[in-house]
């Protein structure tokens, strides 16, 4: 193992950034000794924002972002890839914008965190010293929750709950499916990444089926008895796709206990279902790194001080995004963005010996039901007795009786939201 001295840091950074990002910004770090070193792990919706806002708030702090992939593929709008409305390239972003801001972006997989020594260890042997660490590793899957499921089986029975290769596998299976086939979506129990996601996915695939294989059916087998924006989804499904989408609640037998991937058969508590294509979205927990670093509790998620996102388990380590327990906030990209900003402000304050500023948090989740039909749920949150709570009346869902123009506008807002938030992250 190599300790990341200034010399090796610059060398490693130069190699990685040259290969991945092409932007020389490290002179910024070399010229002046940093006030403090903050390492951010995970360059997704939470981590990229935290790194950028730290750097913007206090240029004297050295910010290192460690991300295992050379480019980021966004889950938001990836259901549109399944619906045939866009390709993955339109969801893919590199880290050059963050490098230009003076952030040292390292392509590396973090395999260990040593909270006592304040060191993060990379798979290639690099060691990154930190004064404050921010971790935003996303989610991992509880494969054991459904018998017969595993990471290897997910190559054939895709979850497509991380955008990229998994999305492509599922799209190809849907393309290859014969007209008249049955597509099953197995929706997970709460809490999970993107509560409206499975139901938007059903709509997007129905859009594809209705134009390419209209005799086909979509059945959602749900572990739950209710879901996000349920009334709006069910009305939108009916309006655009008639009876093509069927939703089976947990109480009606939607809970899946096992799968036989060879025969593509799902075993529920009451009956079995044989599908032509199956999208099994597994039970979820905080990303693997959060588990190995001992940042998660028995719930599988990471408890934090909800004012600063500092771990309740390890000092000077903050956890944001899907991996953390954030009171009333759903696990979404917008929540992760909001948490990244609150966390960055708290870390900068701590480094400068100030109290953390009063936090405010926000989330909006758009879902696209058809090319001119969008719906949304929004929430604004505050801290109350150490817990993030909803501010009554500050958010809400789209009106049930909205006219066609409003639905079309909301679909446009969904695309605008995506352009804005990814620009916030990567430029
Ligand atoms: C189909 C679908 C649709 C969605 N639509 C929306 C939407 O419309 N709006 C919305 O707000 N949210 C949406 N989401 C949810 C959103 O994608 C997540 O909530 C968001 O990505 C969470 O951000 P994060 O930073 O916690 O994790 P991620 O964005 O997943 O980022 C985690 C990053 O950490 C990296 N990483 C993990 N472990 C390591 C390691 N050991 N070393 C180095 N790097 C590591 C990963 O490579 C990844 O880049 C959707 C999700 C899905 C699945």
CSV table of C-alpha atoms and ligand atoms in Angstrom, one decimal:
chain,number,residue,atom,x,y,z
A,1,UNK,CA,0.0,0.0,0.0
A,2,UNK,CA,1.2,3.5,-0.9
A,3,UNK,CA,0.6,6.5,1.4
A,4,UNK,CA,-0.7,9.4,-0.7
A,5,UNK,CA,2.0,11.9,0.0
A,6,UNK,CA,1.8,15.2,-1.9
A,7,UNK,CA,4.1,13.9,-4.6
A,8,UNK,CA,2.3,10.6,-5.2
A,9,UNK,CA,-1.0,12.4,-4.9
A,10,UNK,CA,-0.1,14.7,-7.7
A,11,UNK,CA,1.3,11.9,-9.7
A,12,UNK,CA,-1.7,9.6,-9.2
A,13,UNK,CA,-4.1,12.5,-9.8
A,14,UNK,CA,-2.3,13.5,-12.9
A,15,UNK,CA,-2.5,10.0,-14.3
A,16,UNK,CA,-6.1,9.5,-13.4
A,17,UNK,CA,-7.3,12.9,-14.4
A,18,UNK,CA,-5.4,12.8,-17.6
A,19,UNK,CA,-6.9,9.4,-18.5
A,20,UNK,CA,-10.4,10.2,-17.4
A,21,UNK,CA,-10.9,13.9,-17.4
A,22,UNK,CA,-8.2,15.5,-19.5
A,23,UNK,CA,-8.1,18.6,-17.3
A,24,UNK,CA,-5.0,19.8,-15.5
A,25,UNK,CA,-6.2,21.6,-12.3
A,26,UNK,CA,-3.8,20.2,-9.8
A,27,UNK,CA,-1.6,23.2,-9.7
A,28,UNK,CA,-4.3,24.8,-7.6
A,29,UNK,CA,-3.6,22.2,-4.9
A,30,UNK,CA,0.2,22.3,-5.3
A,31,UNK,CA,0.6,26.0,-5.0
A,32,UNK,CA,-0.8,26.5,-1.5
A,33,UNK,CA,-1.1,24.2,1.5
A,34,UNK,CA,-4.7,23.4,2.0
A,35,UNK,CA,-6.7,24.6,5.0
A,36,UNK,CA,-8.2,21.1,5.2
A,37,UNK,CA,-8.5,18.0,3.1
A,38,UNK,CA,-12.0,16.8,2.3
A,39,UNK,CA,-12.4,13.5,0.5
A,40,UNK,CA,-15.8,12.7,-1.2
A,41,UNK,CA,-16.5,9.1,-2.3
A,42,UNK,CA,-19.0,8.6,-5.1
A,43,UNK,CA,-19.5,11.0,-8.0
A,44,UNK,CA,-23.3,10.6,-8.3
A,45,UNK,CA,-26.3,12.8,-7.4
A,46,UNK,CA,-25.0,13.4,-3.9
A,47,UNK,CA,-21.2,13.3,-4.1
A,48,UNK,CA,-20.7,15.4,-7.2
A,49,UNK,CA,-22.7,18.2,-5.7
A,50,UNK,CA,-21.1,18.0,-2.3
A,51,UNK,CA,-17.6,18.2,-4.0
A,52,UNK,CA,-18.6,21.1,-6.2
A,53,UNK,CA,-20.2,23.2,-3.4
A,54,UNK,CA,-17.4,22.6,-1.0
A,55,UNK,CA,-14.9,23.8,-3.5
A,56,UNK,CA,-17.1,26.9,-4.4
A,57,UNK,CA,-17.7,27.7,-0.7
A,58,UNK,CA,-14.0,27.7,0.3
A,59,UNK,CA,-11.3,27.4,-2.3
A,60,UNK,CA,-8.7,26.9,0.4
A,61,UNK,CA,-10.1,23.4,1.1
A,62,UNK,CA,-8.5,20.6,-0.9
A,63,UNK,CA,-11.4,18.5,-2.3
A,64,UNK,CA,-10.7,15.1,-3.7
A,65,UNK,CA,-13.6,13.2,-5.4
A,66,UNK,CA,-13.1,9.4,-5.7
A,67,UNK,CA,-15.4,7.7,-8.2
A,68,UNK,CA,-15.0,4.1,-9.4
A,69,UNK,CA,-16.3,4.8,-13.0
A,70,UNK,CA,-14.9,7.0,-15.6
A,71,UNK,CA,-18.4,8.4,-16.4
A,72,UNK,CA,-21.7,8.7,-14.6
A,73,UNK,CA,-24.9,7.3,-16.1
A,74,UNK,CA,-28.0,8.9,-14.7
A,75,UNK,CA,-30.9,6.8,-13.4
A,76,UNK,CA,-33.4,9.7,-13.7
A,77,UNK,CA,-34.8,9.5,-17.3
A,78,UNK,CA,-33.4,5.9,-17.7
A,79,UNK,CA,-37.0,4.6,-17.9
A,80,UNK,CA,-37.2,6.5,-21.1
A,81,UNK,CA,-34.5,4.3,-22.5
A,82,UNK,CA,-36.7,1.3,-21.8
A,83,UNK,CA,-39.6,3.1,-23.5
A,84,UNK,CA,-37.4,3.7,-26.6
A,85,UNK,CA,-37.6,7.5,-26.3
A,86,UNK,CA,-33.9,8.2,-25.6
A,87,UNK,CA,-30.5,6.5,-25.5
A,88,UNK,CA,-28.0,6.0,-22.7
A,89,UNK,CA,-25.5,8.5,-24.2
A,90,UNK,CA,-28.0,11.3,-23.4
A,91,UNK,CA,-27.7,10.3,-19.7
A,92,UNK,CA,-23.9,9.9,-19.5
A,93,UNK,CA,-21.7,12.6,-18.0
A,94,UNK,CA,-17.9,12.9,-17.4
A,95,UNK,CA,-16.1,14.7,-14.7
A,96,UNK,CA,-14.1,17.3,-16.7
A,97,UNK,CA,-16.3,20.1,-15.4
A,98,UNK,CA,-15.5,19.2,-11.8
A,99,UNK,CA,-11.8,18.9,-12.6
A,100,UNK,CA,-11.9,22.4,-14.1
A,101,UNK,CA,-13.3,23.7,-10.8
A,102,UNK,CA,-10.1,22.5,-9.1
A,103,UNK,CA,-11.4,19.3,-7.6
A,104,UNK,CA,-9.0,16.3,-7.8
A,105,UNK,CA,-11.1,13.6,-9.4
A,106,UNK,CA,-9.6,10.2,-8.9
A,107,UNK,CA,-10.9,7.1,-10.7
A,108,UNK,CA,-10.6,4.5,-8.0
A,109,UNK,CA,-12.7,2.0,-6.1
A,110,UNK,CA,-12.7,2.7,-2.3
A,111,UNK,CA,-12.3,-0.7,-0.5
A,112,UNK,CA,-11.8,0.4,3.0
A,113,UNK,CA,-12.2,3.4,5.3
A,114,UNK,CA,-10.1,3.7,8.5
A,115,UNK,CA,-12.0,6.1,10.7
A,116,UNK,CA,-9.4,6.1,13.4
A,117,UNK,CA,-6.5,7.1,11.1
A,118,UNK,CA,-8.7,9.2,8.8
A,119,UNK,CA,-7.6,7.3,5.8
A,120,UNK,CA,-9.5,6.0,2.7
A,121,UNK,CA,-8.0,3.1,0.8
A,122,UNK,CA,-8.3,2.5,-2.9
A,123,UNK,CA,-8.3,-0.8,-4.8
A,124,UNK,CA,-5.1,0.2,-6.6
A,125,UNK,CA,-3.2,0.7,-3.3
A,126,UNK,CA,-3.6,4.5,-3.0
A,127,UNK,CA,-4.3,5.9,0.4
A,128,UNK,CA,-6.2,9.2,0.8
A,129,UNK,CA,-5.8,11.1,4.0
A,130,UNK,CA,-8.8,13.2,5.1
A,131,UNK,CA,-9.8,15.7,7.7
A,132,UNK,CA,-13.5,15.2,6.7
A,133,UNK,CA,-15.0,12.5,4.6
A,134,UNK,CA,-18.3,12.5,2.7
A,135,UNK,CA,-19.6,9.2,1.4
A,136,UNK,CA,-22.4,9.0,-1.2
A,137,UNK,CA,-22.2,5.4,-2.5
A,138,UNK,CA,-25.9,4.9,-3.5
A,139,UNK,CA,-27.6,1.6,-2.9
A,140,UNK,CA,-26.8,-2.1,-2.8
A,141,UNK,CA,-29.1,-5.1,-3.1
A,142,UNK,CA,-30.3,-7.6,-0.5
A,143,UNK,CA,-30.1,-10.6,-2.8
A,144,UNK,CA,-31.0,-13.1,-0.1
A,145,UNK,CA,-34.5,-11.6,0.3
A,146,UNK,CA,-35.8,-13.5,-2.7
A,147,UNK,CA,-34.7,-17.1,-3.0
A,148,UNK,CA,-33.0,-17.9,-6.3
A,149,UNK,CA,-31.9,-14.3,-6.9
A,150,UNK,CA,-28.2,-13.3,-7.0
A,151,UNK,CA,-26.0,-10.8,-8.7
A,152,UNK,CA,-25.2,-13.4,-11.4
A,153,UNK,CA,-28.9,-14.1,-12.0
A,154,UNK,CA,-29.4,-10.3,-12.5
A,155,UNK,CA,-27.5,-10.6,-15.7
A,156,UNK,CA,-30.5,-12.6,-17.1
A,157,UNK,CA,-33.3,-11.2,-14.8
A,158,UNK,CA,-32.2,-7.5,-14.8
A,159,UNK,CA,-33.1,-5.0,-12.2
A,160,UNK,CA,-32.1,-2.0,-14.2
A,161,UNK,CA,-32.0,-0.1,-10.9
A,162,UNK,CA,-28.5,1.2,-11.7
A,163,UNK,CA,-28.5,2.8,-15.2
A,164,UNK,CA,-26.1,1.5,-17.8
A,165,UNK,CA,-25.5,-2.1,-18.8
A,166,UNK,CA,-28.5,-3.3,-16.8
A,167,UNK,CA,-30.8,-0.9,-18.6
A,168,UNK,CA,-29.5,-2.2,-21.9
A,169,UNK,CA,-30.1,-5.8,-21.0
A,170,UNK,CA,-33.7,-5.1,-20.1
A,171,UNK,CA,-34.3,-3.0,-23.2
A,172,UNK,CA,-33.0,-5.8,-25.4
A,173,UNK,CA,-35.2,-8.4,-23.7
A,174,UNK,CA,-38.3,-6.1,-24.2
A,175,UNK,CA,-37.4,-5.7,-27.9
A,176,UNK,CA,-37.0,-9.4,-28.3
A,177,UNK,CA,-40.2,-10.3,-26.6
A,178,UNK,CA,-43.0,-11.6,-28.9
A,179,UNK,CA,-46.2,-9.5,-29.2
A,180,UNK,CA,-48.7,-11.0,-26.7
A,181,UNK,CA,-46.0,-11.6,-24.1
A,182,UNK,CA,-46.3,-10.7,-20.4
A,183,UNK,CA,-43.7,-8.4,-18.7
A,184,UNK,CA,-43.5,-8.6,-14.9
A,185,UNK,CA,-42.1,-5.8,-12.8
A,186,UNK,CA,-41.4,-7.0,-9.2
A,187,UNK,CA,-41.5,-3.8,-7.0
A,188,UNK,CA,-39.5,-3.8,-3.8
A,189,UNK,CA,-40.7,-2.9,-0.2
A,190,UNK,CA,-39.9,0.5,1.3
A,191,UNK,CA,-37.5,2.1,1.7
A,192,UNK,CA,-35.9,2.0,-1.8
A,193,UNK,CA,-34.3,4.3,-4.4
A,194,UNK,CA,-36.9,6.3,-6.3
A,195,UNK,CA,-40.4,5.5,-4.9
A,196,UNK,CA,-42.2,6.4,-8.1
A,197,UNK,CA,-39.7,4.6,-10.4
A,198,UNK,CA,-41.3,1.2,-10.9
A,199,UNK,CA,-44.6,2.8,-11.8
A,200,UNK,CA,-43.1,5.2,-14.3
A,201,UNK,CA,-41.3,2.2,-15.7
A,202,UNK,CA,-44.6,0.4,-16.3
A,203,UNK,CA,-45.9,3.5,-18.2
A,204,UNK,CA,-42.8,3.9,-20.3
A,205,UNK,CA,-42.8,0.2,-21.3
A,206,UNK,CA,-46.5,0.4,-22.0
A,207,UNK,CA,-45.8,3.4,-24.3
A,208,UNK,CA,-43.3,1.1,-26.2
A,209,UNK,CA,-45.7,-1.9,-26.3
A,210,UNK,CA,-48.7,0.2,-27.4
A,211,UNK,CA,-46.7,1.3,-30.5
A,212,UNK,CA,-44.8,-2.0,-31.2
A,213,UNK,CA,-46.5,-5.0,-29.6
A,214,UNK,CA,-50.0,-4.0,-28.5
A,215,UNK,CA,-51.3,-7.4,-27.5
A,216,UNK,CA,-48.7,-7.6,-24.6
A,217,UNK,CA,-49.3,-7.0,-20.9
A,218,UNK,CA,-47.5,-5.5,-18.0
A,219,UNK,CA,-48.0,-6.8,-14.5
A,220,UNK,CA,-46.5,-5.1,-11.4
A,221,UNK,CA,-46.1,-7.5,-8.5
A,222,UNK,CA,-45.7,-5.3,-5.5
A,223,UNK,CA,-44.4,-5.9,-2.0
A,224,UNK,CA,-46.5,-2.9,-0.9
A,225,UNK,CA,-50.2,-2.0,-0.7
A,226,UNK,CA,-49.8,1.6,-1.8
A,227,UNK,CA,-47.3,3.5,-3.8
A,228,UNK,CA,-46.1,7.1,-4.6
A,229,UNK,CA,-48.5,9.2,-6.7
A,230,UNK,CA,-50.8,6.1,-7.0
A,231,UNK,CA,-54.0,7.8,-8.1
A,232,UNK,CA,-52.2,9.9,-10.7
A,233,UNK,CA,-50.4,6.9,-12.1
A,234,UNK,CA,-53.4,4.7,-12.2
A,235,UNK,CA,-55.5,7.4,-14.0
A,236,UNK,CA,-52.6,8.0,-16.4
A,237,UNK,CA,-52.1,4.3,-17.2
A,238,UNK,CA,-55.9,4.0,-17.9
A,239,UNK,CA,-56.0,7.1,-20.1
A,240,UNK,CA,-53.1,6.1,-22.3
A,241,UNK,CA,-52.9,2.4,-22.2
A,242,UNK,CA,-56.3,1.1,-21.2
A,243,UNK,CA,-56.0,-2.2,-19.3
A,244,UNK,CA,-52.4,-3.0,-20.5
A,245,UNK,CA,-51.0,-2.4,-17.0
A,246,UNK,CA,-52.1,-4.4,-14.0
A,247,UNK,CA,-51.0,-3.7,-10.5
A,248,UNK,CA,-51.1,-6.5,-7.9
A,249,UNK,CA,-50.7,-5.2,-4.3
A,250,UNK,CA,-48.9,-7.2,-1.5
A,251,UNK,CA,-52.2,-8.0,0.1
A,252,UNK,CA,-53.5,-9.4,-3.3
A,253,UNK,CA,-50.5,-11.7,-3.7
A,254,UNK,CA,-47.9,-9.4,-5.1
A,255,UNK,CA,-45.2,-10.3,-2.6
A,256,UNK,CA,-42.6,-12.5,-4.3
A,257,UNK,CA,-40.7,-15.0,-2.2
A,258,UNK,CA,-38.6,-16.9,-4.8
A,259,UNK,CA,-37.7,-17.1,-8.5
A,260,UNK,CA,-36.7,-19.9,-10.8
A,261,UNK,CA,-34.7,-18.0,-13.4
A,262,UNK,CA,-34.5,-21.0,-15.8
A,263,UNK,CA,-38.3,-21.1,-16.3
A,264,UNK,CA,-38.7,-17.4,-15.5
A,265,UNK,CA,-41.2,-18.3,-12.8
A,266,UNK,CA,-41.9,-16.1,-9.8
A,267,UNK,CA,-43.2,-17.7,-6.6
A,268,UNK,CA,-45.7,-15.5,-4.7
A,269,UNK,CA,-47.3,-16.1,-1.4
A,270,UNK,CA,-50.5,-17.2,-3.1
A,271,UNK,CA,-49.6,-18.2,-6.7
A,272,UNK,CA,-46.9,-18.5,-9.3
A,273,UNK,CA,-46.3,-16.2,-12.3
A,274,UNK,CA,-44.5,-17.2,-15.5
A,275,UNK,CA,-43.2,-14.2,-17.4
A,276,UNK,CA,-41.7,-13.6,-20.9
A,277,UNK,CA,-39.6,-10.9,-19.5
A,278,UNK,CA,-39.0,-10.2,-15.8
A,279,UNK,CA,-37.6,-7.1,-14.2
A,280,UNK,CA,-37.0,-7.9,-10.5
A,281,UNK,CA,-36.1,-4.9,-8.5
A,282,UNK,CA,-34.4,-6.3,-5.4
A,283,UNK,CA,-34.8,-5.2,-1.8
A,284,UNK,CA,-32.3,-2.5,-1.1
A,285,UNK,CA,-29.8,-1.2,1.5
A,286,UNK,CA,-27.0,1.3,1.7
A,287,UNK,CA,-24.2,0.9,-0.9
A,288,UNK,CA,-21.6,-1.8,-0.2
A,289,UNK,CA,-19.0,0.6,1.0
A,290,UNK,CA,-21.3,1.9,3.7
A,291,UNK,CA,-21.8,-1.7,4.9
A,292,UNK,CA,-18.1,-2.7,4.9
A,293,UNK,CA,-17.1,0.6,6.6
A,294,UNK,CA,-19.5,0.0,9.4
A,295,UNK,CA,-21.6,3.1,8.6
A,296,UNK,CA,-24.9,1.2,8.4
A,297,UNK,CA,-27.0,0.0,11.3
A,298,UNK,CA,-29.2,-3.1,11.5
A,299,UNK,CA,-31.7,-1.4,9.2
A,300,UNK,CA,-29.2,-1.6,6.4
A,301,UNK,CA,-29.1,2.2,6.1
A,302,UNK,CA,-26.8,4.8,7.6
A,303,UNK,CA,-27.9,6.8,10.7
A,304,UNK,CA,-26.7,10.4,10.6
A,305,UNK,CA,-27.1,13.7,12.4
A,306,UNK,CA,-29.8,15.1,10.1
A,307,UNK,CA,-28.5,18.7,10.4
A,308,UNK,CA,-25.0,18.0,9.1
A,309,UNK,CA,-25.2,14.4,7.8
A,310,UNK,CA,-22.3,13.4,10.0
A,311,UNK,CA,-22.5,9.7,10.7
A,312,UNK,CA,-23.9,8.8,14.1
A,313,UNK,CA,-21.4,5.9,14.2
A,314,UNK,CA,-18.1,7.5,13.0
A,315,UNK,CA,-17.0,11.0,13.6
A,316,UNK,CA,-15.8,13.2,10.7
A,317,UNK,CA,-17.5,10.9,8.2
A,318,UNK,CA,-20.7,12.2,6.6
A,319,UNK,CA,-23.1,10.1,4.6
A,320,UNK,CA,-25.5,11.6,2.1
A,321,UNK,CA,-27.9,10.4,-0.7
A,322,UNK,CA,-29.7,7.1,-0.9
A,323,UNK,CA,-27.4,5.5,1.7
A,324,UNK,CA,-28.4,7.7,4.6
A,325,UNK,CA,-31.5,7.8,6.9
A,326,UNK,CA,-32.9,11.3,6.2
A,327,UNK,CA,-36.2,11.5,8.0
A,328,UNK,CA,-39.1,12.3,5.7
A,329,UNK,CA,-37.0,12.7,2.6
A,330,UNK,CA,-37.4,10.1,-0.1
A,331,UNK,CA,-34.4,8.4,-1.7
A,332,UNK,CA,-34.1,10.5,-4.9
A,333,UNK,CA,-31.5,12.3,-6.9
A,334,UNK,CA,-33.0,15.6,-6.0
A,335,UNK,CA,-32.9,14.7,-2.3
A,336,UNK,CA,-29.3,13.7,-2.7
A,337,UNK,CA,-28.5,17.0,-4.3
A,338,UNK,CA,-30.2,18.9,-1.5
A,339,UNK,CA,-28.4,16.9,1.1
A,340,UNK,CA,-25.1,17.4,-0.7
A,341,UNK,CA,-25.5,21.2,-0.4
A,342,UNK,CA,-26.5,21.1,3.3
A,343,UNK,CA,-23.7,18.7,4.1
A,344,UNK,CA,-21.1,20.8,2.2
A,345,UNK,CA,-22.2,23.9,4.1
A,346,UNK,CA,-21.9,22.1,7.4
A,347,UNK,CA,-18.4,20.7,6.6
A,348,UNK,CA,-17.1,24.1,5.5
A,349,UNK,CA,-18.5,25.7,8.7
A,350,UNK,CA,-16.9,23.0,10.9
A,351,UNK,CA,-13.5,23.5,9.2
A,352,UNK,CA,-13.8,27.2,9.8
A,353,UNK,CA,-14.8,26.8,13.4
A,354,UNK,CA,-18.4,28.0,12.8
A,355,UNK,CA,-21.7,26.5,13.8
A,356,UNK,CA,-23.6,24.7,11.0
A,357,UNK,CA,-26.1,26.9,9.2
A,358,UNK,CA,-29.8,26.3,9.6
A,359,UNK,CA,-30.6,23.7,7.0
A,360,UNK,CA,-33.4,23.7,4.5
A,361,UNK,CA,-34.1,20.7,2.2
A,362,UNK,CA,-36.1,20.2,-0.9
A,363,UNK,CA,-37.2,17.4,-3.3
A,364,UNK,CA,-39.3,17.1,-6.5
A,365,UNK,CA,-39.8,13.9,-8.4
A,366,UNK,CA,-41.2,14.0,-11.9
A,367,UNK,CA,-42.6,11.0,-13.7
A,368,UNK,CA,-43.3,10.7,-17.4
A,369,UNK,CA,-46.4,8.6,-18.1
A,370,UNK,CA,-46.6,9.4,-21.9
A,371,UNK,CA,-44.7,11.7,-24.2
A,372,UNK,CA,-47.0,14.6,-23.3
A,373,UNK,CA,-48.1,13.6,-19.8
A,374,UNK,CA,-45.9,14.4,-16.8
A,375,UNK,CA,-46.8,14.3,-13.0
A,376,UNK,CA,-44.8,15.3,-10.0
A,377,UNK,CA,-44.6,15.2,-6.2
A,378,UNK,CA,-42.7,17.9,-4.3
A,379,UNK,CA,-41.7,18.4,-0.7
A,380,UNK,CA,-39.9,21.1,1.3
A,381,UNK,CA,-38.4,20.0,4.6
A,382,UNK,CA,-37.0,21.4,7.8
A,383,UNK,CA,-35.3,20.1,10.9
A,384,UNK,CA,-37.5,19.5,13.9
A,385,UNK,CA,-36.0,18.1,17.0
A,386,UNK,CA,-33.1,16.6,15.1
A,387,UNK,CA,-35.3,15.0,12.4
A,388,UNK,CA,-36.0,16.1,8.9
A,389,UNK,CA,-39.8,16.6,8.6
A,390,UNK,CA,-42.2,17.7,5.9
A,391,UNK,CA,-43.4,21.3,6.0
A,392,UNK,CA,-47.2,20.9,5.7
A,393,UNK,CA,-48.6,22.7,2.7
A,394,UNK,CA,-45.2,23.5,1.2
A,395,UNK,CA,-45.3,20.6,-1.3
A,396,UNK,CA,-47.9,18.3,-2.8
A,397,UNK,CA,-48.7,16.3,-5.9
A,398,UNK,CA,-50.0,17.3,-9.3
A,399,UNK,CA,-53.8,18.0,-9.3
A,400,UNK,CA,-55.9,14.9,-10.1
A,401,UNK,CA,-58.0,17.0,-12.5
A,402,UNK,CA,-55.2,18.8,-14.4
A,403,UNK,CA,-55.9,19.6,-18.0
A,404,UNK,CA,-53.9,18.3,-20.9
A,405,UNK,CA,-51.8,21.5,-21.2
A,406,UNK,CA,-50.7,21.2,-17.6
A,407,UNK,CA,-49.8,17.5,-18.1
A,408,UNK,CA,-47.8,18.4,-21.2
A,409,UNK,CA,-46.0,21.3,-19.3
A,410,UNK,CA,-45.1,18.9,-16.5
A,411,UNK,CA,-43.5,16.6,-19.0
A,412,UNK,CA,-41.4,19.5,-20.2
A,413,UNK,CA,-40.6,20.5,-16.6
A,414,UNK,CA,-39.3,16.9,-16.1
A,415,UNK,CA,-36.8,17.4,-18.9
A,416,UNK,CA,-35.9,20.9,-17.7
A,417,UNK,CA,-35.3,19.5,-14.2
A,418,UNK,CA,-32.9,16.9,-15.6
A,419,UNK,CA,-31.0,19.5,-17.7
A,420,UNK,CA,-30.7,21.8,-14.6
A,421,UNK,CA,-29.7,19.2,-12.1
A,422,UNK,CA,-27.1,17.6,-14.3
A,423,UNK,CA,-25.7,21.0,-15.2
A,424,UNK,CA,-25.5,21.7,-11.5
A,425,UNK,CA,-23.6,18.5,-10.9
A,426,UNK,CA,-21.1,18.3,-13.8
A,427,UNK,CA,-20.3,21.9,-14.9
B,1,LIG,C1,-35.2,4.0,-12.8
B,1,LIG,C2,-34.8,5.2,-11.9
B,1,LIG,C3,-35.4,6.4,-12.1
B,1,LIG,C4,-35.1,7.5,-11.3
B,1,LIG,N1,-35.6,8.7,-11.5
B,1,LIG,C5,-35.4,9.7,-10.6
B,1,LIG,C6,-35.9,11.0,-10.9
B,1,LIG,O1,-36.7,11.2,-11.8
B,1,LIG,N2,-35.7,12.0,-10.0
B,1,LIG,C7,-34.9,11.8,-8.9
B,1,LIG,O2,-34.7,12.8,-8.1
B,1,LIG,N3,-34.3,10.6,-8.6
B,1,LIG,C8,-34.6,9.5,-9.5
B,1,LIG,N4,-34.0,8.3,-9.2
B,1,LIG,C9,-33.2,8.1,-8.0
B,1,LIG,C10,-31.7,8.6,-8.1
B,1,LIG,O3,-31.1,7.9,-9.2
B,1,LIG,C11,-31.0,8.2,-6.8
B,1,LIG,O4,-31.7,8.6,-5.7
B,1,LIG,C12,-29.6,9.0,-6.8
B,1,LIG,O5,-28.8,8.5,-7.8
B,1,LIG,C13,-29.0,8.9,-5.5
B,1,LIG,O6,-27.7,9.5,-5.5
B,1,LIG,P1,-26.5,8.9,-4.7
B,1,LIG,O7,-25.4,9.9,-4.7
B,1,LIG,O8,-26.9,8.5,-3.3
B,1,LIG,O9,-26.1,7.6,-5.5
B,1,LIG,P2,-25.6,7.5,-7.0
B,1,LIG,O10,-26.1,8.6,-7.8
B,1,LIG,O11,-25.9,6.1,-7.4
B,1,LIG,O12,-24.0,7.7,-6.9
B,1,LIG,C14,-23.2,6.8,-6.2
B,1,LIG,C15,-21.8,6.8,-6.9
B,1,LIG,O13,-20.9,6.2,-6.0
B,1,LIG,C16,-20.0,5.4,-6.8
B,1,LIG,N5,-19.4,4.4,-5.9
B,1,LIG,C17,-20.1,3.5,-5.1
B,1,LIG,N6,-19.3,2.8,-4.4
B,1,LIG,C18,-18.0,3.3,-4.6
B,1,LIG,C19,-16.7,2.9,-4.1
B,1,LIG,N7,-16.5,2.0,-3.2
B,1,LIG,N8,-15.7,3.6,-4.6
B,1,LIG,C20,-15.8,4.6,-5.5
B,1,LIG,N9,-17.0,5.0,-6.0
B,1,LIG,C21,-18.1,4.3,-5.6
B,1,LIG,C22,-20.9,4.8,-7.9
B,1,LIG,O14,-20.1,4.4,-9.0
B,1,LIG,C23,-21.8,6.0,-8.2
B,1,LIG,O15,-21.3,6.9,-9.2
B,1,LIG,C24,-34.2,7.2,-10.1
B,1,LIG,C25,-33.7,6.0,-9.9
B,1,LIG,C26,-34.0,4.9,-10.8
B,1,LIG,C27,-33.4,3.6,-10.5
